[in-house]
Amino acid sequence: MRWALVKVCLAVTAMVVVAFAVPLGLVVQEMASDRAFSNAERQAATIGPTLSITTDPGQLRKAVESTQMGAARRMAVHVPAIGGSAPVEIGTTRAGAHAVEETRRVGRAMTAPLPGGGSALLQPTALGSGDIAVVEIFVPESEVSNGVATAWVVLAGVGLALIVGSVAVADRLGARLVRPAERLADAAHQLGEGRLGARVPEAGPKELRSAAVAFNSMADQVVELLANERELAADLSHRLRTPLTVLRLNAASLGDGPAAEQTRAAVEQLEREVDTIIRTAREQRAPASVAGGGAGAGCDASEVIRDRMAFWSALAEDEGREVRLAGVDRTVRLPVARPELAAALDALLGNVFRHTPEGTPFAVDVHDAGDAVIVLVSDAGPGIADPDAALRRGNDGGRDGSTGLGLDIVRRVAESTGGDVRIGRSMLGGTEVRVWIALDDRARGGSGGVRTRRVSRRKRRG
């Protein structure tokens, strides 16, 4: 579109330049010719008073030589025969006798082209005897076209400058039109490739600004829909896997017998069906580039931890597990939605009950690091031999009896704020899962969210 606009502007400007420059050049050429012949008529009129007084050849020759044209050998006087005397011709003659006689017969000035180039102005002048003498002035071609070449060059330069200027202006205007369209197309490609953070600056002409606003609104709706779907997957884990874990542990304590075996088989089958449902929802959820919470999402980490620990404490008491809480006696605001943080805690605590023997103590600690909040879930179990592999399994869900959603939910909650998840050895001797949640403007109430997140990453690397 940009080059099409340039071509159109080039064609229109070229036609305008030709339409005005060519007639103007012809007018200049005509004015130069009129100026040359008007000057020749004035020079011819200078010898008129002498011809009205005398026709003596000697006096006429002196009068002709005294003029500018006569001195330049460009003037001639044709005097007809008077009273039986022979015709007299004074000066350098170039016009033919036929042109002189035609001028004398017509009685007005005439212009006769000359074979060698140039023209001759023939001016009739009345004599005292009533006869007609003809004054001839030679007008060379250089005088007729004097200044015409310069005028054509100037007109060509002005026309070229107009064309170049119009092309430059058209190119700038085309760029102003094309760049927003290119940004819109690029953002559409990015959105199609799964980069849901792609947005279009609302700049450019009114129509393209409207298109950018519509695109950004559509992208926001897509992100919101995918975030809702992601929350649905986490909610399935929160609502289904947690009760199933309790049910499976209770079924394990029923002892032996056909009814107990049937109950445990039914629980295992139900757990497999739930795993299948969660995996299906997980395959259709939003990619990792979608942020977890909305613009105003946030919760109190201490309140959420206390609430979830109240849920798990009954099972911990039944299994004889010692539970320790630390750092939950004060408000700790996080830029994470409450359902997501609750789902992440349930996933971590469910892993503790699922992968450690009964009676194994565990602890949940909350630390406020200023620019980040660290949530530690540790236990005194056998630990994890390969933490990196556990994180990978949490990402791909490749284990039997596991959807892979647990650690993946925890990781996505942390990464949505710029944090991360790490697995290590706890002070209790078992596994420690550290969830680093970076704080942004919504949690801190400040205006440096991006800067704070970068600082927290540098500190974490250090």
Short mmCIF file of C-alpha atoms in Angstrom, two decimals:
data_model
loop_
_atom_site.label_atom_id
_atom_site.label_comp_id
_atom_site.label_asym_id
_atom_site.label_seq_id
_atom_site.Cartn_x
_atom_site.Cartn_y
_atom_site.Cartn_z
CA MET A 1 0.00 0.00 0.00
CA ARG A 2 2.89 2.33 0.74
CA TRP A 3 4.43 1.98 -2.73
CA ALA A 4 1.02 2.18 -4.38
CA LEU A 5 0.44 5.52 -2.66
CA VAL A 6 3.88 6.73 -3.78
CA LYS A 7 3.19 5.70 -7.38
CA VAL A 8 -0.17 7.43 -7.41
CA CYS A 9 1.32 10.62 -5.98
CA LEU A 10 4.20 10.44 -8.50
CA ALA A 11 1.80 10.08 -11.43
CA VAL A 12 -0.48 12.89 -10.24
CA THR A 13 2.40 15.28 -9.56
CA ALA A 14 4.02 14.50 -12.91
CA MET A 15 0.78 15.25 -14.75
CA VAL A 16 0.33 18.51 -12.84
CA VAL A 17 3.92 19.57 -13.58
CA VAL A 18 3.53 18.78 -17.28
CA ALA A 19 0.17 20.57 -17.43
CA PHE A 20 1.60 23.77 -15.96
CA ALA A 21 5.29 23.73 -16.92
CA VAL A 22 4.87 23.09 -20.65
CA PRO A 23 2.38 25.95 -21.27
CA LEU A 24 4.46 28.23 -19.08
CA GLY A 25 7.58 27.37 -21.09
CA LEU A 26 5.76 28.09 -24.32
CA VAL A 27 4.58 31.44 -22.94
CA VAL A 28 8.16 32.32 -22.00
CA GLN A 29 9.31 31.39 -25.49
CA GLU A 30 6.61 33.56 -27.07
CA MET A 31 7.48 36.46 -24.79
CA ALA A 32 11.15 36.23 -25.82
CA SER A 33 10.17 36.31 -29.50
CA ASP A 34 7.85 39.30 -28.98
CA ARG A 35 10.56 41.11 -27.06
CA ALA A 36 13.10 40.60 -29.90
CA PHE A 37 10.74 41.80 -32.64
CA SER A 38 9.47 44.73 -30.58
CA ASN A 39 13.06 45.87 -30.17
CA ALA A 40 13.57 45.51 -33.93
CA GLU A 41 10.49 47.68 -34.59
CA ARG A 42 11.85 50.40 -32.32
CA GLN A 43 15.18 50.30 -34.15
CA ALA A 44 13.39 50.54 -37.50
CA ALA A 45 11.43 53.55 -36.30
CA THR A 46 14.65 55.50 -35.62
CA ILE A 47 15.34 55.95 -39.34
CA GLY A 48 11.77 57.07 -40.11
CA PRO A 49 12.33 60.87 -39.52
CA THR A 50 15.32 60.87 -41.88
CA LEU A 51 13.34 59.13 -44.64
CA SER A 52 10.51 61.66 -44.30
CA ILE A 53 12.99 64.51 -44.93
CA THR A 54 15.36 63.21 -47.63
CA THR A 55 16.00 60.23 -49.87
CA ASP A 56 19.56 61.23 -50.75
CA PRO A 57 21.65 58.03 -50.70
CA GLY A 58 24.62 59.70 -49.01
CA GLN A 59 22.61 61.22 -46.21
CA LEU A 60 20.61 58.00 -45.74
CA ARG A 61 23.82 55.97 -45.52
CA LYS A 62 25.16 58.28 -42.83
CA ALA A 63 21.88 58.08 -40.94
CA VAL A 64 21.82 54.27 -41.11
CA GLU A 65 25.42 53.93 -39.95
CA SER A 66 24.71 56.21 -37.00
CA THR A 67 22.08 53.81 -35.60
CA GLN A 68 22.81 50.78 -33.40
CA MET A 69 21.46 48.31 -35.95
CA GLY A 70 23.21 50.04 -38.85
CA ALA A 71 26.56 49.91 -37.06
CA ALA A 72 25.99 46.19 -36.44
CA ARG A 73 25.18 45.68 -40.16
CA ARG A 74 21.68 44.51 -39.27
CA MET A 75 19.72 47.40 -40.88
CA ALA A 76 18.90 48.01 -44.56
CA VAL A 77 16.72 50.65 -46.30
CA HIS A 78 14.85 49.88 -49.52
CA VAL A 79 13.89 53.16 -51.31
CA PRO A 80 11.71 52.78 -54.44
CA ALA A 81 12.30 54.63 -57.72
CA ILE A 82 11.18 58.28 -57.42
CA GLY A 83 10.72 60.59 -60.42
CA GLY A 84 12.44 58.27 -62.87
CA SER A 85 15.48 57.68 -60.62
CA ALA A 86 16.69 54.14 -59.87
CA PRO A 87 15.70 52.37 -56.64
CA VAL A 88 18.16 52.74 -53.78
CA GLU A 89 19.19 50.03 -51.28
CA ILE A 90 21.35 51.07 -48.33
CA GLY A 91 22.90 48.69 -45.79
CA THR A 92 23.17 44.91 -45.69
CA THR A 93 20.06 43.38 -47.22
CA ARG A 94 19.00 39.81 -46.44
CA ALA A 95 15.30 39.67 -47.33
CA GLY A 96 14.29 38.90 -50.90
CA ALA A 97 12.78 41.46 -53.30
CA HIS A 98 9.50 39.61 -53.24
CA ALA A 99 9.15 40.07 -49.44
CA VAL A 100 10.03 43.77 -49.77
CA GLU A 101 7.42 44.32 -52.49
CA GLU A 102 4.81 42.41 -50.50
CA THR A 103 5.46 44.61 -47.47
CA ARG A 104 5.22 47.76 -49.58
CA ARG A 105 1.97 46.54 -51.10
CA VAL A 106 0.38 45.48 -47.79
CA GLY A 107 1.52 48.58 -45.95
CA ARG A 108 2.22 46.98 -42.58
CA ALA A 109 5.20 45.33 -40.88
CA MET A 110 5.98 41.77 -41.84
CA THR A 111 8.43 39.11 -40.70
CA ALA A 112 10.27 37.01 -43.26
CA PRO A 113 12.26 33.92 -42.28
CA LEU A 114 15.76 33.79 -43.71
CA PRO A 115 17.37 30.68 -45.29
CA GLY A 116 20.52 30.99 -43.18
CA GLY A 117 18.64 31.25 -39.89
CA GLY A 118 17.01 34.12 -38.14
CA SER A 119 14.32 36.46 -39.40
CA ALA A 120 14.01 39.84 -41.08
CA LEU A 121 11.57 42.47 -39.85
CA LEU A 122 10.28 44.57 -42.77
CA GLN A 123 8.84 47.91 -41.60
CA PRO A 124 7.12 50.19 -44.23
CA THR A 125 7.81 53.94 -43.88
CA ALA A 126 6.07 56.76 -45.83
CA LEU A 127 8.30 59.20 -47.77
CA GLY A 128 7.67 62.89 -48.40
CA SER A 129 6.82 62.10 -52.03
CA GLY A 130 4.05 59.72 -50.94
CA ASP A 131 5.97 56.58 -51.86
CA ILE A 132 6.68 53.73 -49.42
CA ALA A 133 10.21 52.84 -48.32
CA VAL A 134 10.89 49.61 -46.44
CA VAL A 135 13.28 49.42 -43.47
CA GLU A 136 14.74 45.93 -42.95
CA ILE A 137 16.02 44.81 -39.49
CA PHE A 138 17.80 41.47 -39.11
CA VAL A 139 16.73 39.56 -35.99
CA PRO A 140 19.08 36.61 -35.29
CA GLU A 141 17.77 33.36 -33.75
CA SER A 142 19.77 33.95 -30.57
CA GLU A 143 17.67 37.04 -29.76
CA VAL A 144 14.40 35.25 -30.50
CA SER A 145 15.29 32.44 -28.06
CA ASN A 146 17.18 34.58 -25.55
CA GLY A 147 16.48 33.25 -21.99
CA VAL A 148 14.19 30.46 -23.23
CA ALA A 149 16.67 27.65 -22.45
CA THR A 150 17.26 29.04 -18.97
CA ALA A 151 13.51 29.25 -18.38
CA TRP A 152 13.06 25.62 -19.47
CA VAL A 153 15.87 24.51 -17.15
CA VAL A 154 14.34 26.41 -14.23
CA LEU A 155 10.91 24.97 -14.94
CA ALA A 156 12.34 21.47 -15.20
CA GLY A 157 14.18 21.93 -11.90
CA VAL A 158 11.07 23.23 -10.16
CA GLY A 159 9.01 20.37 -11.59
CA LEU A 160 11.59 17.80 -10.50
CA ALA A 161 11.72 19.32 -7.03
CA LEU A 162 7.93 19.17 -6.81
CA ILE A 163 7.94 15.53 -7.89
CA VAL A 164 10.68 14.58 -5.40
CA GLY A 165 8.94 16.51 -2.63
CA SER A 166 5.59 14.94 -3.35
CA VAL A 167 7.13 11.47 -3.41
CA ALA A 168 8.83 12.12 -0.08
CA VAL A 169 5.60 13.41 1.47
CA ALA A 170 3.66 10.47 0.02
CA ASP A 171 6.26 8.06 1.41
CA ARG A 172 5.96 9.59 4.88
CA LEU A 173 2.19 9.50 4.72
CA GLY A 174 2.31 5.95 3.42
CA ALA A 175 4.63 4.95 6.26
CA ARG A 176 2.25 6.57 8.73
CA LEU A 177 -0.54 4.46 7.27
CA VAL A 178 1.41 1.25 6.75
CA ARG A 179 3.30 1.02 10.05
CA PRO A 180 0.18 0.71 12.22
CA ALA A 181 -1.15 -1.89 9.79
CA GLU A 182 2.16 -3.79 9.94
CA ARG A 183 2.12 -3.65 13.74
CA LEU A 184 -1.45 -4.95 13.72
CA ALA A 185 -0.50 -7.82 11.39
CA ASP A 186 2.60 -8.65 13.46
CA ALA A 187 0.57 -8.69 16.67
CA ALA A 188 -1.98 -10.95 15.01
CA HIS A 189 0.81 -13.37 14.00
CA GLN A 190 2.20 -13.30 17.55
CA LEU A 191 -1.22 -13.98 18.99
CA GLY A 192 -1.67 -16.86 16.56
CA GLU A 193 1.70 -18.30 17.67
CA GLY A 194 0.57 -18.31 21.29
CA ARG A 195 2.26 -15.13 22.56
CA LEU A 196 -0.81 -13.80 24.29
CA GLY A 197 0.92 -10.71 25.61
CA ALA A 198 1.04 -9.19 22.11
CA ARG A 199 -0.72 -5.84 21.93
CA VAL A 200 -0.94 -3.05 19.34
CA PRO A 201 -0.17 0.62 20.11
CA GLU A 202 -3.30 2.64 19.51
CA ALA A 203 -1.71 5.08 17.06
CA GLY A 204 -2.11 6.13 13.44
CA PRO A 205 -5.20 7.15 11.47
CA LYS A 206 -8.62 6.96 13.07
CA GLU A 207 -9.61 3.75 11.30
CA LEU A 208 -6.39 1.95 12.26
CA ARG A 209 -6.70 3.20 15.85
CA SER A 210 -10.17 1.68 15.96
CA ALA A 211 -8.78 -1.58 14.58
CA ALA A 212 -6.01 -1.54 17.22
CA VAL A 213 -8.54 -0.96 20.00
CA ALA A 214 -10.67 -3.83 18.72
CA PHE A 215 -7.64 -6.13 18.44
CA ASN A 216 -6.45 -5.33 21.97
CA SER A 217 -9.95 -5.91 23.31
CA MET A 218 -10.11 -9.24 21.50
CA ALA A 219 -6.68 -10.27 22.84
CA ASP A 220 -7.72 -9.34 26.38
CA GLN A 221 -10.84 -11.47 26.02
CA VAL A 222 -8.77 -14.40 24.71
CA VAL A 223 -6.39 -14.07 27.65
CA GLU A 224 -9.31 -13.89 30.06
CA LEU A 225 -10.94 -16.97 28.55
CA LEU A 226 -7.71 -18.96 28.69
CA ALA A 227 -7.05 -17.77 32.23
CA ASN A 228 -10.52 -18.93 33.23
CA GLU A 229 -9.80 -22.30 31.66
CA ARG A 230 -6.51 -22.48 33.52
CA GLU A 231 -8.29 -21.65 36.75
CA LEU A 232 -10.76 -24.42 35.96
CA ALA A 233 -7.90 -26.94 35.69
CA ALA A 234 -6.48 -25.74 39.00
CA ASP A 235 -9.95 -25.84 40.54
CA LEU A 236 -10.37 -29.44 39.38
CA SER A 237 -7.15 -30.28 41.16
CA HIS A 238 -8.28 -28.40 44.26
CA ARG A 239 -11.76 -29.85 44.42
CA LEU A 240 -11.22 -33.38 43.18
CA ARG A 241 -7.71 -34.54 43.94
CA THR A 242 -7.72 -33.35 47.54
CA PRO A 243 -10.89 -35.25 48.58
CA LEU A 244 -9.68 -38.27 46.61
CA THR A 245 -6.41 -38.25 48.53
CA VAL A 246 -8.30 -38.26 51.82
CA LEU A 247 -10.63 -40.99 50.55
CA ARG A 248 -7.73 -43.14 49.36
CA LEU A 249 -5.92 -42.81 52.69
CA ASN A 250 -9.12 -43.68 54.58
CA ALA A 251 -9.74 -46.66 52.32
CA ALA A 252 -6.24 -47.91 53.07
CA SER A 253 -7.16 -48.13 56.77
CA LEU A 254 -10.22 -50.36 56.23
CA GLY A 255 -8.20 -53.51 56.66
CA ASP A 256 -8.69 -56.73 54.69
CA GLY A 257 -11.80 -58.23 53.23
CA PRO A 258 -13.82 -58.23 50.00
CA ALA A 259 -15.65 -55.00 50.81
CA ALA A 260 -12.41 -53.21 51.63
CA GLU A 261 -10.76 -54.44 48.44
CA GLN A 262 -13.74 -53.37 46.36
CA THR A 263 -13.71 -49.95 48.01
CA ARG A 264 -9.99 -49.49 47.34
CA ALA A 265 -10.42 -50.65 43.71
CA ALA A 266 -13.31 -48.24 43.23
CA VAL A 267 -11.25 -45.39 44.69
CA GLU A 268 -8.31 -46.21 42.38
CA GLN A 269 -10.60 -46.34 39.35
CA LEU A 270 -12.20 -43.04 40.34
CA GLU A 271 -8.75 -41.51 40.80
CA ARG A 272 -7.72 -42.66 37.32
CA GLU A 273 -10.85 -41.14 35.84
CA VAL A 274 -10.19 -37.87 37.65
CA ASP A 275 -6.58 -37.91 36.40
CA THR A 276 -7.86 -38.32 32.85
CA ILE A 277 -10.24 -35.36 33.27
CA ILE A 278 -7.49 -33.16 34.71
CA ARG A 279 -5.05 -34.12 31.96
CA THR A 280 -7.66 -33.25 29.33
CA ALA A 281 -8.28 -29.84 30.92
CA ARG A 282 -4.52 -29.30 31.24
CA GLU A 283 -3.90 -29.96 27.54
CA GLN A 284 -6.39 -27.22 26.62
CA ARG A 285 -5.32 -24.57 29.10
CA ALA A 286 -3.48 -21.36 28.37
CA PRO A 287 0.30 -21.41 27.71
CA ALA A 288 2.83 -20.28 30.25
CA SER A 289 2.87 -16.76 28.87
CA VAL A 290 -0.61 -16.08 30.30
CA ALA A 291 -0.44 -14.34 33.65
CA GLY A 292 -2.33 -16.02 36.45
CA GLY A 293 -4.18 -13.13 38.04
CA GLY A 294 -6.04 -10.19 36.68
CA ALA A 295 -5.05 -6.57 37.06
CA GLY A 296 -6.44 -6.44 40.58
CA ALA A 297 -5.76 -10.04 41.75
CA GLY A 298 -4.24 -10.51 45.19
CA CYS A 299 -4.70 -12.24 48.54
CA ASP A 300 -3.33 -12.58 52.05
CA ALA A 301 -0.91 -15.53 52.04
CA SER A 302 -1.14 -16.01 55.81
CA GLU A 303 -4.92 -16.22 55.75
CA VAL A 304 -4.92 -18.72 52.85
CA ILE A 305 -2.26 -20.90 54.53
CA ARG A 306 -4.16 -20.96 57.82
CA ASP A 307 -7.36 -21.90 56.01
CA ARG A 308 -5.77 -24.77 54.06
CA MET A 309 -3.88 -26.06 57.07
CA ALA A 310 -7.18 -26.21 58.96
CA PHE A 311 -8.45 -28.45 56.15
CA TRP A 312 -5.40 -30.76 56.23
CA SER A 313 -4.94 -30.78 60.01
CA ALA A 314 -7.65 -33.41 60.55
CA LEU A 315 -5.90 -35.87 58.24
CA ALA A 316 -2.53 -34.99 59.77
CA GLU A 317 -3.91 -35.75 63.24
CA ASP A 318 -5.30 -39.10 62.06
CA GLU A 319 -1.89 -40.08 60.67
CA GLY A 320 0.01 -38.80 63.68
CA ARG A 321 1.90 -36.10 61.81
CA GLU A 322 3.38 -33.14 63.66
CA VAL A 323 2.65 -29.85 61.91
CA ARG A 324 4.55 -26.58 62.36
CA LEU A 325 3.47 -23.19 61.04
CA ALA A 326 5.67 -20.09 60.99
CA GLY A 327 5.24 -16.57 59.69
CA VAL A 328 1.45 -16.72 59.35
CA ASP A 329 0.70 -14.44 62.30
CA ARG A 330 0.83 -11.26 60.18
CA THR A 331 -0.71 -10.15 56.90
CA VAL A 332 1.41 -10.94 53.83
CA ARG A 333 -0.12 -9.64 50.59
CA LEU A 334 0.65 -11.49 47.37
CA PRO A 335 -0.12 -10.55 43.72
CA VAL A 336 -1.79 -13.97 43.28
CA ALA A 337 -5.47 -14.82 43.24
CA ARG A 338 -6.70 -16.71 46.30
CA PRO A 339 -7.95 -19.81 44.37
CA GLU A 340 -4.56 -20.18 42.68
CA LEU A 341 -2.56 -19.92 45.88
CA ALA A 342 -4.95 -22.36 47.58
CA ALA A 343 -4.59 -24.82 44.69
CA ALA A 344 -0.78 -24.56 44.87
CA LEU A 345 -0.75 -25.19 48.64
CA ASP A 346 -3.10 -28.15 48.27
CA ALA A 347 -0.82 -29.59 45.60
CA LEU A 348 2.26 -29.28 47.86
CA LEU A 349 0.54 -30.61 50.97
CA GLY A 350 -1.09 -33.41 48.99
CA ASN A 351 2.38 -34.50 47.81
CA VAL A 352 3.54 -34.59 51.46
CA PHE A 353 0.68 -36.92 52.47
CA ARG A 354 0.99 -38.97 49.30
CA HIS A 355 4.77 -39.54 49.20
CA THR A 356 5.84 -39.67 52.86
CA PRO A 357 5.05 -42.38 55.46
CA GLU A 358 2.41 -41.80 58.12
CA GLY A 359 3.75 -39.99 61.19
CA THR A 360 6.22 -37.92 59.13
CA PRO A 361 6.23 -34.32 60.43
CA PHE A 362 6.12 -31.38 58.04
CA ALA A 363 6.19 -27.60 58.26
CA VAL A 364 4.95 -24.57 56.32
CA ASP A 365 6.94 -21.32 56.68
CA VAL A 366 6.30 -17.88 55.21
CA HIS A 367 9.13 -15.34 54.89
CA ASP A 368 8.70 -11.73 53.75
CA ALA A 369 11.92 -10.71 51.93
CA GLY A 370 10.75 -7.15 51.13
CA ASP A 371 10.61 -7.51 47.36
CA ALA A 372 9.41 -11.12 47.45
CA VAL A 373 7.60 -13.65 49.63
CA ILE A 374 9.06 -17.12 50.15
CA VAL A 375 6.76 -20.03 51.03
CA LEU A 376 8.59 -23.14 52.29
CA VAL A 377 6.90 -26.54 52.54
CA SER A 378 9.30 -29.02 54.16
CA ASP A 379 8.99 -32.51 55.57
CA ALA A 380 11.10 -35.14 57.33
CA GLY A 381 10.48 -37.84 54.75
CA PRO A 382 12.96 -39.75 52.59
CA GLY A 383 13.51 -36.76 50.28
CA ILE A 384 13.74 -36.59 46.49
CA ALA A 385 16.82 -38.08 44.88
CA ASP A 386 16.56 -36.01 41.65
CA PRO A 387 14.80 -32.66 42.20
CA ASP A 388 15.26 -31.57 38.56
CA ALA A 389 13.59 -34.75 37.35
CA ALA A 390 10.76 -34.18 39.81
CA LEU A 391 10.21 -30.72 38.40
CA ARG A 392 10.26 -32.11 34.88
CA ARG A 393 7.78 -34.81 35.84
CA GLY A 394 5.65 -32.13 37.41
CA ASN A 395 5.74 -30.39 34.06
CA ASP A 396 4.91 -33.34 31.83
CA GLY A 397 2.79 -35.55 34.09
CA GLY A 398 4.57 -38.74 33.05
CA ARG A 399 4.26 -40.70 36.31
CA ASP A 400 1.66 -43.37 36.92
CA GLY A 401 -1.07 -42.16 39.23
CA SER A 402 -0.08 -38.53 38.70
CA THR A 403 -1.51 -35.88 36.42
CA GLY A 404 1.67 -33.80 36.56
CA LEU A 405 -0.49 -30.85 37.52
CA GLY A 406 0.70 -30.44 41.13
CA LEU A 407 4.16 -28.95 40.78
CA ASP A 408 3.14 -27.40 37.49
CA ILE A 409 0.41 -25.39 39.25
CA VAL A 410 2.93 -24.28 41.87
CA ARG A 411 5.46 -23.29 39.21
CA ARG A 412 2.94 -21.30 37.20
CA VAL A 413 1.74 -19.42 40.27
CA ALA A 414 5.34 -18.42 41.04
CA GLU A 415 6.34 -17.62 37.45
CA SER A 416 3.25 -15.48 36.90
CA THR A 417 4.83 -12.97 39.34
CA GLY A 418 8.42 -13.36 38.08
CA GLY A 419 9.40 -15.93 40.73
CA ASP A 420 10.31 -19.59 40.59
CA VAL A 421 10.15 -22.96 42.39
CA ARG A 422 13.10 -24.98 43.71
CA ILE A 423 13.39 -28.33 45.44
CA GLY A 424 16.09 -29.03 48.00
CA ARG A 425 16.92 -30.69 51.31
CA SER A 426 14.98 -29.38 54.30
CA MET A 427 16.17 -28.76 57.86
CA LEU A 428 13.90 -31.64 58.92
CA GLY A 429 15.94 -34.01 56.78
CA GLY A 430 13.47 -34.55 53.94
CA THR A 431 12.24 -32.49 51.00
CA GLU A 432 11.93 -28.72 50.96
CA VAL A 433 9.93 -27.00 48.23
CA ARG A 434 10.70 -23.30 48.10
CA VAL A 435 8.20 -21.08 46.24
CA TRP A 436 9.58 -17.63 45.47
CA ILE A 437 6.75 -15.16 44.71
CA ALA A 438 7.94 -11.74 43.54
CA LEU A 439 5.95 -8.69 44.63
CA ASP A 440 4.76 -6.09 42.13
CA ASP A 441 2.79 -2.82 42.31
CA ARG A 442 -0.43 -4.51 43.36
CA ALA A 443 1.16 -6.02 46.45
CA ARG A 444 3.49 -3.17 47.34
CA GLY A 445 1.25 -0.24 46.42
CA GLY A 446 4.12 1.41 44.57
CA SER A 447 4.89 2.30 40.97
CA GLY A 448 7.97 0.26 40.20
CA GLY A 449 6.63 -3.21 39.61
CA VAL A 450 8.86 -4.09 36.68
CA ARG A 451 11.95 -2.71 38.37
CA THR A 452 11.17 -4.59 41.59
CA ARG A 453 10.74 -7.84 39.74
CA ARG A 454 14.10 -7.45 38.03
CA VAL A 455 15.79 -6.61 41.33
CA SER A 456 14.30 -9.70 42.95
CA ARG A 457 15.64 -11.86 40.11
CA ARG A 458 19.13 -10.42 40.49
CA LYS A 459 19.05 -11.01 44.24
CA ARG A 460 17.80 -14.52 43.70
CA ARG A 461 20.63 -15.28 41.30
CA GLY A 462 23.11 -13.79 43.74
#
